Tab-separated table of C-alpha atoms in Angstrom:
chain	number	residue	atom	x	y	z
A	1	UNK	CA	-50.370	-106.557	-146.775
A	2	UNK	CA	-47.251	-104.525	-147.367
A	3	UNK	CA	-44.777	-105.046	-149.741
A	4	UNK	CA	-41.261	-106.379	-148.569
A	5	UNK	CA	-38.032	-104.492	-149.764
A	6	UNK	CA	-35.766	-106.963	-148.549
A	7	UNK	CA	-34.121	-108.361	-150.888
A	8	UNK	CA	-33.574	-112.344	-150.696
A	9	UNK	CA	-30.123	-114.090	-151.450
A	10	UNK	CA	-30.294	-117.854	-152.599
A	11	UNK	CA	-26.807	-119.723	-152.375
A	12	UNK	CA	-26.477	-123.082	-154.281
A	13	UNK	CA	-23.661	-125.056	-153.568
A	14	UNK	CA	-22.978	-128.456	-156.156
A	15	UNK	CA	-20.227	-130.668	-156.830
A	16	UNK	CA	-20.743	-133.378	-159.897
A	17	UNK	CA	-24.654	-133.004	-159.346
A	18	UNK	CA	-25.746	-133.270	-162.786
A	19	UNK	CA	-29.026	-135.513	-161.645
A	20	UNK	CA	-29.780	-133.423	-159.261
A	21	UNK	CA	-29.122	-129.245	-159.527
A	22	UNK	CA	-31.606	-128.540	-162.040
A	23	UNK	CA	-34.505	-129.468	-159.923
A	24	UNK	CA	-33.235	-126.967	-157.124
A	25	UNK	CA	-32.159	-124.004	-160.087
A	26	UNK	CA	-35.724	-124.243	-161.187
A	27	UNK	CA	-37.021	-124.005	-157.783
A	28	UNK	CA	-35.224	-120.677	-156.753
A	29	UNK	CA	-35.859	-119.321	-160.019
A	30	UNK	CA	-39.896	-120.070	-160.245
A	31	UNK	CA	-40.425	-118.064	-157.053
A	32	UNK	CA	-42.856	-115.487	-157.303
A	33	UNK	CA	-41.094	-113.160	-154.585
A	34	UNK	CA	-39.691	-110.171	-156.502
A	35	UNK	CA	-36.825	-109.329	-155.169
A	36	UNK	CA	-33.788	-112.556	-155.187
A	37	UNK	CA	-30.448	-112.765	-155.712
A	38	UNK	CA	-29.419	-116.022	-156.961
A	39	UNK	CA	-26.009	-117.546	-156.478
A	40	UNK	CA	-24.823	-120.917	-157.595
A	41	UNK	CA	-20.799	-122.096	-156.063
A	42	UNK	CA	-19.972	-125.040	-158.020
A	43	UNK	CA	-16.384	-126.923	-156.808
A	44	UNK	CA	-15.168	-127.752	-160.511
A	45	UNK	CA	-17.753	-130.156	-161.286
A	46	UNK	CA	-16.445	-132.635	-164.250
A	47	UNK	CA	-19.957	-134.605	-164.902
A	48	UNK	CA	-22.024	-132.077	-166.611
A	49	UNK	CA	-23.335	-130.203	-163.941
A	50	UNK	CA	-21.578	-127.030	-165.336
A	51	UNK	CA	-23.397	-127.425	-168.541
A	52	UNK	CA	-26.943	-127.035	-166.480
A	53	UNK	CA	-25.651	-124.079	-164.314
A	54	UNK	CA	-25.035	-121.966	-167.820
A	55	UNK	CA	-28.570	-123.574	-169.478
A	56	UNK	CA	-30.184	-121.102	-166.570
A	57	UNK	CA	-26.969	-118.444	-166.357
A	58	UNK	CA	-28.878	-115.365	-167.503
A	59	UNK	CA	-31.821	-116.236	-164.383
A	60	UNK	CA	-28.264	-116.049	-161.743
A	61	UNK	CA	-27.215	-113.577	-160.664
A	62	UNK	CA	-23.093	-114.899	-159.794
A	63	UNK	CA	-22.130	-118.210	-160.663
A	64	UNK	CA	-18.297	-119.858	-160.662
A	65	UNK	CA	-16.836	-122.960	-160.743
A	66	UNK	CA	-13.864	-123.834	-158.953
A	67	UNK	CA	-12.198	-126.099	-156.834
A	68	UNK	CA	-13.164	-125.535	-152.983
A	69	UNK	CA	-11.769	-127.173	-149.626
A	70	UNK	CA	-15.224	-128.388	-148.832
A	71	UNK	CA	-18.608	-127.732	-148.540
A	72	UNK	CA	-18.518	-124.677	-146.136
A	73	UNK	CA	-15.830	-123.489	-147.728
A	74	UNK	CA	-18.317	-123.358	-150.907
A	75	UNK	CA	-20.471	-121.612	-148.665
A	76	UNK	CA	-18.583	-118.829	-147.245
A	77	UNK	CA	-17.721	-118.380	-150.648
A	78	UNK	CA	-21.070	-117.525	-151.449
A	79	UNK	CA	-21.914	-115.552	-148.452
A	80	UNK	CA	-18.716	-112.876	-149.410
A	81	UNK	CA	-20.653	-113.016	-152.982
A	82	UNK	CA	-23.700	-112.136	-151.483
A	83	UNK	CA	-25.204	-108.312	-151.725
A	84	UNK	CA	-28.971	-109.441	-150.237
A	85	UNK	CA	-30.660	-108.671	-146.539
A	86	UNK	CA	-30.717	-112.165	-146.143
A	87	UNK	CA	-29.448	-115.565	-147.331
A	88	UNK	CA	-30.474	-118.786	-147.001
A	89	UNK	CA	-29.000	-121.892	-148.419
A	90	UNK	CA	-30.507	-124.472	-150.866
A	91	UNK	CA	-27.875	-126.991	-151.836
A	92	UNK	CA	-27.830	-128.992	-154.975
A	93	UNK	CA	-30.849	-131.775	-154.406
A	94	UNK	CA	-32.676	-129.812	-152.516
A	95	UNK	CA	-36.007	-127.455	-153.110
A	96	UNK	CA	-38.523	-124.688	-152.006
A	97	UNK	CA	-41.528	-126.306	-151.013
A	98	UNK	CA	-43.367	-124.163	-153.674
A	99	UNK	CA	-42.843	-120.943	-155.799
A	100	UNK	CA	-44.472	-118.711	-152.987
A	101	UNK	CA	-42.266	-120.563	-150.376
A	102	UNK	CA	-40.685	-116.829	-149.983
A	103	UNK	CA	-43.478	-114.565	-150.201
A	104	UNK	CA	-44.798	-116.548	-147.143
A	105	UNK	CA	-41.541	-115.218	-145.083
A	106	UNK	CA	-41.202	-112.013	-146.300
A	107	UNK	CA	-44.405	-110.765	-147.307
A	108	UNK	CA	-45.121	-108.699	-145.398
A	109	UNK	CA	-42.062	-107.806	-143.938
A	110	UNK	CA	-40.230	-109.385	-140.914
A	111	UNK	CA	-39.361	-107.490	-137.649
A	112	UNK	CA	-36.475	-105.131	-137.354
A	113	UNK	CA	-35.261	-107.428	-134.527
A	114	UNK	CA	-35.511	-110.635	-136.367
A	115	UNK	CA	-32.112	-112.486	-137.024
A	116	UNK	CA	-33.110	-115.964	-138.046
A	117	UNK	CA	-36.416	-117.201	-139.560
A	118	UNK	CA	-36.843	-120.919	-139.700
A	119	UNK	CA	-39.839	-123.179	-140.776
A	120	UNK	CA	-41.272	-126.815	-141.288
A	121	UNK	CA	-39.123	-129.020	-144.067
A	122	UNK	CA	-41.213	-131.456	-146.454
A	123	UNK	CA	-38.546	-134.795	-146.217
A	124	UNK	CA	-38.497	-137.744	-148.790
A	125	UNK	CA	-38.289	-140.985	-147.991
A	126	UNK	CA	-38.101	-144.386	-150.137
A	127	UNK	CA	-41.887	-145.014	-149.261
A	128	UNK	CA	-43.012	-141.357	-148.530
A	129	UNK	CA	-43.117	-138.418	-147.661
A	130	UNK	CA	-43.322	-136.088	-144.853
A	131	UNK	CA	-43.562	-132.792	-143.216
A	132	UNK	CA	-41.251	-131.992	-139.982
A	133	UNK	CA	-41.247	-129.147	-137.597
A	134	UNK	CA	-38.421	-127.991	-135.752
A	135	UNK	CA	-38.234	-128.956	-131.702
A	136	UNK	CA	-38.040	-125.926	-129.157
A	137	UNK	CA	-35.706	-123.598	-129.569
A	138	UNK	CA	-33.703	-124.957	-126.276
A	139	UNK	CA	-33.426	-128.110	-127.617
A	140	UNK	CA	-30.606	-126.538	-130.168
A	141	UNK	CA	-27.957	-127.136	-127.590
A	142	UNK	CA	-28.153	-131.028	-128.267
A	143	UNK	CA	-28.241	-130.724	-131.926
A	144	UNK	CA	-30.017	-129.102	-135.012
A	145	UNK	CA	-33.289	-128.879	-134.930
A	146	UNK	CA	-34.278	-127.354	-138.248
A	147	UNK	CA	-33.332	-128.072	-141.710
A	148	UNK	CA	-30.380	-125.643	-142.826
A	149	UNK	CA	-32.639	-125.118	-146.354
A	150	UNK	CA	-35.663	-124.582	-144.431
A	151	UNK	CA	-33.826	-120.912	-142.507
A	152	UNK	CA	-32.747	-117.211	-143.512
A	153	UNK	CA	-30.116	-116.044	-141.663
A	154	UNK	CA	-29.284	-111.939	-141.773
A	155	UNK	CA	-26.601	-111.322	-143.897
A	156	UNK	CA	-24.584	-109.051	-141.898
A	157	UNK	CA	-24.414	-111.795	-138.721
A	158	UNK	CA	-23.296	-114.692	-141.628
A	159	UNK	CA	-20.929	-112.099	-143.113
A	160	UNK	CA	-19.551	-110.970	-139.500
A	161	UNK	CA	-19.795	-114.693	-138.951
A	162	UNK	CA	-18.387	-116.961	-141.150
A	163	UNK	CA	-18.891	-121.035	-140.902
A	164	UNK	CA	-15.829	-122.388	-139.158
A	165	UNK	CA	-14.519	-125.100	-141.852
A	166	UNK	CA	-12.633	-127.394	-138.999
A	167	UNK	CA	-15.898	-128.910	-138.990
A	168	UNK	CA	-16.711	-131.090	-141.819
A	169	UNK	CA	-20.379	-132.097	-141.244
A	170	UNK	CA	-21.688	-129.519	-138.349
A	171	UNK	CA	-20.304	-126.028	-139.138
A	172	UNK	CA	-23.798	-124.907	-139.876
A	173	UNK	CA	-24.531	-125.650	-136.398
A	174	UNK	CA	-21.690	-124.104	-134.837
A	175	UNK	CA	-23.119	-121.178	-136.428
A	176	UNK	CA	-26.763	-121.729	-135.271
A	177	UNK	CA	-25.669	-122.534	-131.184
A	178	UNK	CA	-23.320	-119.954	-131.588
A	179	UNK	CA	-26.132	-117.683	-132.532
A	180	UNK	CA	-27.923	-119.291	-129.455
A	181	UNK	CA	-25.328	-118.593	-126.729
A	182	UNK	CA	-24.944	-114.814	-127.571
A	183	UNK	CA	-28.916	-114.408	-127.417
A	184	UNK	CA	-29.569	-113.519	-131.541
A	185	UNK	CA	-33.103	-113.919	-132.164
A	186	UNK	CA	-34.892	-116.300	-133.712
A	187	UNK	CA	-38.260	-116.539	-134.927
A	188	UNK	CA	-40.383	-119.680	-135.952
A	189	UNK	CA	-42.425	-119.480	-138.842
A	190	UNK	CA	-45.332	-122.203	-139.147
A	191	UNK	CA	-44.986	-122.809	-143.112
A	192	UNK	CA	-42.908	-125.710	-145.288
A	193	UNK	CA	-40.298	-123.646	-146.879
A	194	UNK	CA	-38.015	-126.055	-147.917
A	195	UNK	CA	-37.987	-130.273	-149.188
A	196	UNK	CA	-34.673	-132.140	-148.121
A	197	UNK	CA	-34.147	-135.357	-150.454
A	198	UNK	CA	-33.388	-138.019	-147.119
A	199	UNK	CA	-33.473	-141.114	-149.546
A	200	UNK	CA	-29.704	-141.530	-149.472
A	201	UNK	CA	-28.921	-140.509	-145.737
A	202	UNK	CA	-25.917	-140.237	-144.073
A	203	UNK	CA	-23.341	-142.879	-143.979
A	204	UNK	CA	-22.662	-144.470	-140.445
A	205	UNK	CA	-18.847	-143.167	-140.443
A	206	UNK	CA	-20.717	-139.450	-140.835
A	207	UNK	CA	-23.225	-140.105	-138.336
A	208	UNK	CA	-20.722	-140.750	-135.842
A	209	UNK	CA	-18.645	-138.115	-136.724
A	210	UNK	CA	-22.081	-135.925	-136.707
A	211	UNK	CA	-22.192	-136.377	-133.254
A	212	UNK	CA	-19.204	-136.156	-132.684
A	213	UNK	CA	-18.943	-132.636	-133.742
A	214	UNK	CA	-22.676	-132.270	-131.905
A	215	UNK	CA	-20.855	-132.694	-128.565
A	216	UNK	CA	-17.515	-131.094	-129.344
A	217	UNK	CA	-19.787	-127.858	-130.177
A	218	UNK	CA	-22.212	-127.911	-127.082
A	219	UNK	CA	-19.258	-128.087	-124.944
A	220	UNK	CA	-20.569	-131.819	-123.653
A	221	UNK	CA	-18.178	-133.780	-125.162
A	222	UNK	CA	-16.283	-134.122	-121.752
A	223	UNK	CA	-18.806	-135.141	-119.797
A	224	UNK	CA	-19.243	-138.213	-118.780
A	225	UNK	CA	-23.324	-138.670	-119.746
A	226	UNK	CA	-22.279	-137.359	-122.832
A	227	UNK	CA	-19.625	-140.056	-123.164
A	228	UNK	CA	-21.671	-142.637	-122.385
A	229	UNK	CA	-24.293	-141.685	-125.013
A	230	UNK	CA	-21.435	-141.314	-127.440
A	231	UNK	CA	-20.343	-144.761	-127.605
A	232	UNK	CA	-23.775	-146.327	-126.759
A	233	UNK	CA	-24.770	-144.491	-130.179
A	234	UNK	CA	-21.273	-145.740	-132.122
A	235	UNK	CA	-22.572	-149.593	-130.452
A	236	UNK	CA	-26.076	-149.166	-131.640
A	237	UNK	CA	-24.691	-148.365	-135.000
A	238	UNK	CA	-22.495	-151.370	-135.352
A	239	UNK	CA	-25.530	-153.872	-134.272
A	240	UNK	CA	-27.637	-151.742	-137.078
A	241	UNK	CA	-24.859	-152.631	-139.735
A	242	UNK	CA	-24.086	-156.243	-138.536
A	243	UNK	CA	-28.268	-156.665	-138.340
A	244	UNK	CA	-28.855	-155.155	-142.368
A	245	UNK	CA	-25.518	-157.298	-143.493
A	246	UNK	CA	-26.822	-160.474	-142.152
A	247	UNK	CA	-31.177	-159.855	-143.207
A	248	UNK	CA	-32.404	-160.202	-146.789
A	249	UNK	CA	-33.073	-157.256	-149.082
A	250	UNK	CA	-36.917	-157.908	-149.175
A	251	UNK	CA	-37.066	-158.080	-145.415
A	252	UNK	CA	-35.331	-154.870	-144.879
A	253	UNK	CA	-37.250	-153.329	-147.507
A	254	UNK	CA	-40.378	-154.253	-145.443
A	255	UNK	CA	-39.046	-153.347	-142.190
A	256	UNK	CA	-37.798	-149.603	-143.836
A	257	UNK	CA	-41.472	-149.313	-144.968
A	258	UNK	CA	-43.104	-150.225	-141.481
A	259	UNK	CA	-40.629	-147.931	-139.987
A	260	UNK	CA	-41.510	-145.167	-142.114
A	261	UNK	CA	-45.012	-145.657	-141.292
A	262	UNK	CA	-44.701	-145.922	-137.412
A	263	UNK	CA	-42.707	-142.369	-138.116
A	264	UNK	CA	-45.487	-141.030	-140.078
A	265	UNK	CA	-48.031	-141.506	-137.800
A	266	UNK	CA	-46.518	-140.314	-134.888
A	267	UNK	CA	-45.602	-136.897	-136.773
A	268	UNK	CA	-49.423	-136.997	-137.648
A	269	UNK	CA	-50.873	-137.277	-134.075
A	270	UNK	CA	-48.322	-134.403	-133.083
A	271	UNK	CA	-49.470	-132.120	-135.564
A	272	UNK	CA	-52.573	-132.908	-134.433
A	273	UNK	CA	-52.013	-132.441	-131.017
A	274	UNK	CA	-50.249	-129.369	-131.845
A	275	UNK	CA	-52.832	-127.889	-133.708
C-alpha cells in the first residue's frame, strides 16, 4: 500500500459553540493521516468558544475570528485559506468517525480523475444511533444525498467554485448538482467517514425553506409536480406541528423512539440486502 502525498485540508466553521467545537478539534487533530491542514473560521464567537480554539492553536494550522455574513460565507473564507489537494468540511458539532477516518480515503492514493469522494455518515439520534449511505448518484438532482462532512471535494474545483451565499441553507448543494450537471466525477467510497449530531434537527421554517432552495436549484421549482409536492410537504408540516402541540411529552417521546426503531431496521435489512 502506497503512501499518499496529498495533502488533506480540514475547515471548521463555529459560531458561540463552546459545548460543542472541542469534540470536532480533537477529532481532526487525533487523525493518524500525516499530512492535514487544519483550519478553524470562527464568526466572533462571544461564549467561550474562542478560548477552546487557542487551548488547541499550536495543532491549527490558520485560525480567525471574525464576524461573517453566514455560514458559507465562513466557508469560502476557509476555502481562499486553504493551501491542501483537498478539503472537506467538518463544522462545529460534528466528527470523523475515527482517527483513521482519512487514511481510509487517501491511503493509498485516489485516482488522478477523481473530483469528489463521498462515504457513509454515522447519525445520532435521541434513542440511537445509526449508519447511512448515500442514494445513487442520480438521485442528487432531487436533493443531497450525502452528508457535506462525510465528502472531499478537490480544491482547485471549490476554489474555481465558490458556494453561492444567496442560499442560506442549500449552497453546498448548489455546489454538488452543479458539479453533477457539468459531468465532475464522483466516486463512492464504502467507509463511515464522518458522525452528524441530528438530535436537534432542523426547524420546520428551515425545512421548508430547504426545499425550497432544493427545487429552486434543480430547476423544478416551476413545475407543476414539483408545486404540488411543495405545498403538500409545507401541509404535512403544519399537521406534524398542530399533532406534537396538542400530544403529551411522554407520548411523543414514545412515538420518536418507535420511529427511530422502524428507521433502524429498515437501514439494517438494506445493508443487508446490499451486502
Amino acid at each position: 500500500m502506497k503512501e499518499s502525498n496529498s495533502k488533506i485540508t480540514i475547515i471548521t466553521v463555529s459560531y458561540n459553540a463552546v459545548t460543542s467545537i472541542e469534540p470536532t478539534i480533537l477529532s481532526v487533530i487525533n487523525q493518524t493521516y500525516p499530512n492535514i491542514e487544519y483550519i478553524v473560521i470562527d464568526g466572533g464567537s462571544n461564549d467561550g468558544t474562542v478560548d477552546i480554539i487557542k487551548k488547541y492553536q499550536n495543532k491549527i494550522s490558520y485560525w480567525v475570528s471574525e464576524p461573517d455574513k453566514g455560514i458559507y460565507d465562513a466557508m469560502n473564507k476557509g476555502i481562499r485559506m486553504a493551501t491542501g489537494d483537498w478539503i472537506n468540511f467538518m463544522n462545529a458539532g460534528d466528527t470523523f468517525f475515527c482517527d483513521t477516518s482519512l487514511n481510509l480515503l487517501f491511503i493509498p492514493e485516489p485516482d488522478s480523475g477523481i473530483d469528489i469522494i463521498y462515504g457513509d455518515t454515522e447519525f445520532i439520534y435521541a434513542f440511537g444511533r445509526y449508519v447511512r449511505q448515500p442514494a445513487e448518484l442520480e438521485k442528487l438532482k432531487y436533493g443531497m444525498i450525502f452528508c457535506h462532512q462525510s465528502s472531499f471535494v478537490k480544491a482547485d474545483l471549490l476554489k474555481k467554485r465558490n458556494y453561492n451565499t444567496k442560499y442560506k441553507i442549500c449552497a453546498d448543494y448548489d455546489f454538488f448538482y452543479s458539479c453533477l450537471k457539468e459531468r465532475k466525477t464522483f466516486q463512492y467510497i464504502p467507509h463511515t467517514i464522518s458522525v452528524f449530531d441530528a438530535r436537534n434537527g432542523l426547524s420546520s421554517v428551515n425545512r421548508i425553506a430547504r426545499e425550497r432552495e432544493f427545487g429552486i436549484i434543480s430547476g423544478r421549482s416551476h413545475t407543476p409536480q414539483w408545486k404540488l409536492e411543495y405545498y403538500k410537504f409545507i401541509i404535512s408540516h403544519q399537521i406534524k406541528g398542530i399533532i406534537k402541540q396538542s400530544l403529551p411529552e411522554n407520548l411523543l417521546s414514545k412515538i420518536r423512539k418507535w420511529n427511530f426503531k422502524r428507521i433502524t431496521k429498515a437501514v439494517n435489512q438494506a445493508h443487508e440486502y446490499h451486502y
